[in-house]
mmCIF file with all atom_site columns, C-alpha atoms in Angstrom:
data_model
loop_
_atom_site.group_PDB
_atom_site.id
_atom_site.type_symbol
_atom_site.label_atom_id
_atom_site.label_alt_id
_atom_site.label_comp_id
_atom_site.label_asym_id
_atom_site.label_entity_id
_atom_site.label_seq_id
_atom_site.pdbx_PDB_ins_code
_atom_site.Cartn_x
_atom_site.Cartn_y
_atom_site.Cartn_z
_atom_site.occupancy
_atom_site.B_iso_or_equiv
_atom_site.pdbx_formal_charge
_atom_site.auth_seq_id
_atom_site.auth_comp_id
_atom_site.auth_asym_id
_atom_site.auth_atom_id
_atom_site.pdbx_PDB_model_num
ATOM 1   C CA . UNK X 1 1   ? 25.021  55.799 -28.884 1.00 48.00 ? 1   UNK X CA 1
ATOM 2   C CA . UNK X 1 2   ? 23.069  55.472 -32.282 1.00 53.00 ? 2   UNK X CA 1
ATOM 3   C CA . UNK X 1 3   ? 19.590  54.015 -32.529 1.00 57.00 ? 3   UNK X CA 1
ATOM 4   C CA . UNK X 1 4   ? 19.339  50.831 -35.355 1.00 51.00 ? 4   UNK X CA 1
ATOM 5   C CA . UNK X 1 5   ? 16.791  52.206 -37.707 1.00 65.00 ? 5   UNK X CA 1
ATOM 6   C CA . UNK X 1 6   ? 17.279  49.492 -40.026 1.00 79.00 ? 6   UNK X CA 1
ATOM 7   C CA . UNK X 1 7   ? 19.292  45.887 -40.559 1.00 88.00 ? 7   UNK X CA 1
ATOM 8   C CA . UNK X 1 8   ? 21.239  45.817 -43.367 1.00 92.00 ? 8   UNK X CA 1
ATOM 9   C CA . UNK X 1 9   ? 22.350  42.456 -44.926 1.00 95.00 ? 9   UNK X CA 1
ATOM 10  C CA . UNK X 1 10  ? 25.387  41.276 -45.533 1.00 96.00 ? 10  UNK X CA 1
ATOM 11  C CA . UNK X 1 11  ? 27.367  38.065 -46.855 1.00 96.00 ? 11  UNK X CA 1
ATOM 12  C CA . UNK X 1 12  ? 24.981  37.232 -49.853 1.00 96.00 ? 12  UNK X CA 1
ATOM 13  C CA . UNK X 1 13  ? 22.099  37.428 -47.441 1.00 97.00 ? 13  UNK X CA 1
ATOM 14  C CA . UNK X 1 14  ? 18.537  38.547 -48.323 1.00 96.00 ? 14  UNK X CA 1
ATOM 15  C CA . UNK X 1 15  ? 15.930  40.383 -45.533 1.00 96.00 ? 15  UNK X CA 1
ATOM 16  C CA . UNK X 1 16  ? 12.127  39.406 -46.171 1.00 96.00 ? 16  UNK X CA 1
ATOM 17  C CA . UNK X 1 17  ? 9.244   39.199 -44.888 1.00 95.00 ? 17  UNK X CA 1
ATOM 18  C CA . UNK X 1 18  ? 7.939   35.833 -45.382 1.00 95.00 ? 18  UNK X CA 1
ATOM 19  C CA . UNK X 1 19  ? 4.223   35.147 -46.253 1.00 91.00 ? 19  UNK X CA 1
ATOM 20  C CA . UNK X 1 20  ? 3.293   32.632 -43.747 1.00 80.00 ? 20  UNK X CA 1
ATOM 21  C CA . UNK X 1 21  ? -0.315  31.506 -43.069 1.00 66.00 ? 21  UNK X CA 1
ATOM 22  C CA . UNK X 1 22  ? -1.792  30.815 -39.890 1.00 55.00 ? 22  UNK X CA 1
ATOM 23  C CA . UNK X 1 23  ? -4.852  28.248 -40.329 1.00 53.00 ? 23  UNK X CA 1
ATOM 24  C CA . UNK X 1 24  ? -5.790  27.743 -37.215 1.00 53.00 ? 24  UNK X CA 1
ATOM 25  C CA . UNK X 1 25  ? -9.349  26.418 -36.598 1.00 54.00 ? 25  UNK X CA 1
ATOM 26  C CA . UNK X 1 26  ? -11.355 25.362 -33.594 1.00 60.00 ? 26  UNK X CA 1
ATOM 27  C CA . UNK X 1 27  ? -12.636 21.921 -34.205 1.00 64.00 ? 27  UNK X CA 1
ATOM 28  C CA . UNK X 1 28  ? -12.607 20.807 -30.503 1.00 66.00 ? 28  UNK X CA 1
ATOM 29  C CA . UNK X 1 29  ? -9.764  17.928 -30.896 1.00 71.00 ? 29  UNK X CA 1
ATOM 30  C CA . UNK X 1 30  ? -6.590  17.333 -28.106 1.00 73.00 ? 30  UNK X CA 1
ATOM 31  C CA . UNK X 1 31  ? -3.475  17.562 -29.417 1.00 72.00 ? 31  UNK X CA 1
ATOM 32  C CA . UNK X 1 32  ? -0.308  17.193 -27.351 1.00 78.00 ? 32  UNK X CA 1
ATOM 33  C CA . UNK X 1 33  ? 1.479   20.450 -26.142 1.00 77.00 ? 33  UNK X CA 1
ATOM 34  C CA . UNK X 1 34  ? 4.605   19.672 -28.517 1.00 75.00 ? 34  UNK X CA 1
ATOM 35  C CA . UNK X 1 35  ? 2.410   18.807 -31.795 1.00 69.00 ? 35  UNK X CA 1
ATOM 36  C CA . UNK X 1 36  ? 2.836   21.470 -34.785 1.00 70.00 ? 36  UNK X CA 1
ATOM 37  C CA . UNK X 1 37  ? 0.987   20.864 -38.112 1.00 69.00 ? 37  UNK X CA 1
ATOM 38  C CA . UNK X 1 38  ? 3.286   19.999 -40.855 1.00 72.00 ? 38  UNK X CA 1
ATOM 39  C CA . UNK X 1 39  ? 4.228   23.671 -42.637 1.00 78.00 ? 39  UNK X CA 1
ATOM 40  C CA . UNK X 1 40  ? 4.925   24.023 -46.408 1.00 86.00 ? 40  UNK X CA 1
ATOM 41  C CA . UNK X 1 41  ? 8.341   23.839 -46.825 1.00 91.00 ? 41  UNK X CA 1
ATOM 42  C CA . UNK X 1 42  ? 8.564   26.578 -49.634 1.00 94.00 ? 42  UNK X CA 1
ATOM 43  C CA . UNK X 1 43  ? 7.026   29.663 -48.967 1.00 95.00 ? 43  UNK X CA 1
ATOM 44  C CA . UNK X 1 44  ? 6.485   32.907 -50.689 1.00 95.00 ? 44  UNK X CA 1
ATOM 45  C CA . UNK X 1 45  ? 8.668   35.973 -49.275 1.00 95.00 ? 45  UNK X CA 1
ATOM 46  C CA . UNK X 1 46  ? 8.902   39.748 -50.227 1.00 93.00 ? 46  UNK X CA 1
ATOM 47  C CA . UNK X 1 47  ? 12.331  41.187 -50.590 1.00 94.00 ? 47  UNK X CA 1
ATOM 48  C CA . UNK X 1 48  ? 13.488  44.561 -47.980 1.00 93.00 ? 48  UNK X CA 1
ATOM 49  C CA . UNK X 1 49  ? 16.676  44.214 -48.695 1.00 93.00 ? 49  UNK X CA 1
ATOM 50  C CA . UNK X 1 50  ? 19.423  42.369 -50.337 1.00 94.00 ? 50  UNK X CA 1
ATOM 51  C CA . UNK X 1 51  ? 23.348  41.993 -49.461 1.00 95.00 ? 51  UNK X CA 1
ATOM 52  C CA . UNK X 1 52  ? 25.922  44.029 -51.907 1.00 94.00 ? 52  UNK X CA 1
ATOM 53  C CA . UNK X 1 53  ? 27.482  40.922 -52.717 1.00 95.00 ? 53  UNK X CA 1
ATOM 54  C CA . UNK X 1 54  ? 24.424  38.922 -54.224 1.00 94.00 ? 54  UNK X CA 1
ATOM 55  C CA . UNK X 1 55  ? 24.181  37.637 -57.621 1.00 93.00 ? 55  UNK X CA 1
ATOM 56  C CA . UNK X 1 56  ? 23.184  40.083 -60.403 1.00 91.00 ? 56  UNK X CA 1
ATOM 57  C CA . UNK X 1 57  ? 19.835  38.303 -60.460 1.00 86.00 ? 57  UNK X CA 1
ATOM 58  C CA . UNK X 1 58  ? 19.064  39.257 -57.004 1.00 89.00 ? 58  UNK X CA 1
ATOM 59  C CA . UNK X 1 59  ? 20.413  42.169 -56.950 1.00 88.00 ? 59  UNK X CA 1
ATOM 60  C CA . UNK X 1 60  ? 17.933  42.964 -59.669 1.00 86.00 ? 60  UNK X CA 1
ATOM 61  C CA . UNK X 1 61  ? 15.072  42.887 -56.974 1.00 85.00 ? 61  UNK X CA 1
ATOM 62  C CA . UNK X 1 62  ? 16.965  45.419 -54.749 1.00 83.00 ? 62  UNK X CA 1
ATOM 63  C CA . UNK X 1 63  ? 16.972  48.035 -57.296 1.00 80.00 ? 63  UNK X CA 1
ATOM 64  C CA . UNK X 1 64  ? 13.138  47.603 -58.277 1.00 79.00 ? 64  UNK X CA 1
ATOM 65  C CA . UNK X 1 65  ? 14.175  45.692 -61.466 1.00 76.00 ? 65  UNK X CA 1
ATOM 66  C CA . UNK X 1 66  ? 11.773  43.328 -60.709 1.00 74.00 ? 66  UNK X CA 1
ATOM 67  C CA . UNK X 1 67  ? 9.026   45.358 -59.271 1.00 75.00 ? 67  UNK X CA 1
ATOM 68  C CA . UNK X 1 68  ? 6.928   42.609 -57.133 1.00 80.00 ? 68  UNK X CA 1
ATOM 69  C CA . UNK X 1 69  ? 10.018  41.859 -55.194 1.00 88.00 ? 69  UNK X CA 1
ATOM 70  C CA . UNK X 1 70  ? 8.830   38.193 -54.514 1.00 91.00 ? 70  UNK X CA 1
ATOM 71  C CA . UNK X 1 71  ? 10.743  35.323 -54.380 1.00 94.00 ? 71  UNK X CA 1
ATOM 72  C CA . UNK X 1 72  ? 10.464  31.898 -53.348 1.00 95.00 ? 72  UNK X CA 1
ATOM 73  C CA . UNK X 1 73  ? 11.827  30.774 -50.084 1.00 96.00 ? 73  UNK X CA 1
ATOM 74  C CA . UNK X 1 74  ? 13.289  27.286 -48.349 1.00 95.00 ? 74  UNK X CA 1
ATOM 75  C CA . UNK X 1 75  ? 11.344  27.812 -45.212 1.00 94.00 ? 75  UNK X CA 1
ATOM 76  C CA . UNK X 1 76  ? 13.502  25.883 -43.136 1.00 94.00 ? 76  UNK X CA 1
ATOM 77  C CA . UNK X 1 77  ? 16.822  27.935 -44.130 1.00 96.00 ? 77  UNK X CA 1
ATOM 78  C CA . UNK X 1 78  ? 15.331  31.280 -43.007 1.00 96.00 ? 78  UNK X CA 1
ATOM 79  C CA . UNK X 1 79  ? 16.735  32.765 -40.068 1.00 96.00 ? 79  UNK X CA 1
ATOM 80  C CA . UNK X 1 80  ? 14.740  34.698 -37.299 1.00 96.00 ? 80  UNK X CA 1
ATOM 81  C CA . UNK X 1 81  ? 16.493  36.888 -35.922 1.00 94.00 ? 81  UNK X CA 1
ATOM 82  C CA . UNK X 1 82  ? 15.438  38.995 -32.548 1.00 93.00 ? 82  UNK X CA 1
ATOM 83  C CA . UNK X 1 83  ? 17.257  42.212 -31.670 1.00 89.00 ? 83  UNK X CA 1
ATOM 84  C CA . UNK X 1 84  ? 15.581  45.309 -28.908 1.00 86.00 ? 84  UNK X CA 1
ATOM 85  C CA . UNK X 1 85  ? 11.795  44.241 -30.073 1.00 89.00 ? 85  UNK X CA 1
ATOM 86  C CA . UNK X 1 86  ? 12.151  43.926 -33.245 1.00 92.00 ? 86  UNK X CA 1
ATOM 87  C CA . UNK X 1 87  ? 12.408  40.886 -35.703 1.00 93.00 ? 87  UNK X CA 1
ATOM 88  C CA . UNK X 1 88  ? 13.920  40.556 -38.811 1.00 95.00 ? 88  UNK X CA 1
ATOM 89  C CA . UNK X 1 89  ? 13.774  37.435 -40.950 1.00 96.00 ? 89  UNK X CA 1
ATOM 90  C CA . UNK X 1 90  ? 16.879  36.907 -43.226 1.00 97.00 ? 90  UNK X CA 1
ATOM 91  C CA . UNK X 1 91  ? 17.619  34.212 -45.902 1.00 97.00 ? 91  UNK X CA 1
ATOM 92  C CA . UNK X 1 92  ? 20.792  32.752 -47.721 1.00 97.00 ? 92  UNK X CA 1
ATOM 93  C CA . UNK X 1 93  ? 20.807  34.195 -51.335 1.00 96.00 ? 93  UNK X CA 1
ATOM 94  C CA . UNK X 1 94  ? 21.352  29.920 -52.047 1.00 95.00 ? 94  UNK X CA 1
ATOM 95  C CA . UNK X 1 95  ? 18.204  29.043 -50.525 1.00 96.00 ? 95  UNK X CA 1
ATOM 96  C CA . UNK X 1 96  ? 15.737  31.936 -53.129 1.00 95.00 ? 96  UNK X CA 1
ATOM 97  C CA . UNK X 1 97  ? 14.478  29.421 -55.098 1.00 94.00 ? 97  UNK X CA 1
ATOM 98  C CA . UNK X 1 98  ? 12.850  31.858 -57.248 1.00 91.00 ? 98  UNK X CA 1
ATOM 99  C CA . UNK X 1 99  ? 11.644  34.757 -58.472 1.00 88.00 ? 99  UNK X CA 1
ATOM 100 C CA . UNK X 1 100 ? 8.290   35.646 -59.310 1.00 85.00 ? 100 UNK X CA 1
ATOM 101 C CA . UNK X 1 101 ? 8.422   38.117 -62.591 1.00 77.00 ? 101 UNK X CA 1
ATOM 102 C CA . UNK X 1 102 ? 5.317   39.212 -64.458 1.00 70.00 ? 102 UNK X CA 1
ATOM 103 C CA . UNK X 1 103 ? 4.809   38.057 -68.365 1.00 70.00 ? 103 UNK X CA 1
ATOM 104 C CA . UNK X 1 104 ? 6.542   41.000 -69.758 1.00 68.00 ? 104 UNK X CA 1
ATOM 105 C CA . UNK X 1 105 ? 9.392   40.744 -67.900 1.00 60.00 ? 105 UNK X CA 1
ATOM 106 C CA . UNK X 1 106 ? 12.543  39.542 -69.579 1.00 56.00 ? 106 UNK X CA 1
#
């Protein structure tokens, strides 16, 4: 049996890592058990990899096109997914919102 080394995406999905802040802060207030702060709902994400059947745009970030490989994100669309101890976090190419692309970019 093969070892996974890697997840690759399919069906116009993208695999990021998204850049999530954790502000956490020690101010001494009770909160219930079930309260979560509200979270931004856009996020910024950097691309791993991208499906072969993504729009020219995005595939553009798979093949270092766009160098930074960020995008933005719909938080709330992304998909965690846990497989043997790892984690991969994977996003419908519909819910990139953007890309970031530095001034000299086309």
């Amino acid at each position: 049996m093969s070892k996974i080394t890697s997840l690759t995406p399919v069906n116009r999905y993208l695999l990021v890592v998204p850049h999530v802040s954790e502000n956490q802060t020690n101010n001494g207030v009770l909160l219930p058990d079930d309260y979560e702060p509200e979270k931004d709902r856009f996020i910024e994400a950097t691309v791993l990899d991208v499906a072969p059947d993504c729009s020219d745009t995005i595939k553009k970030i798979k093949y270092n096109l766009i160098p930074d490989k960020k995008v933005v994100i719909d938080r709330t669309m992304m998909e965690k997914i846990s497989l043997k101890d790892k984690t991969y976090h994977m996003i419908l190419e519909n819910y990139v919102m953007g890309v970031f692309r530095s001034p000299n970019e086309g």
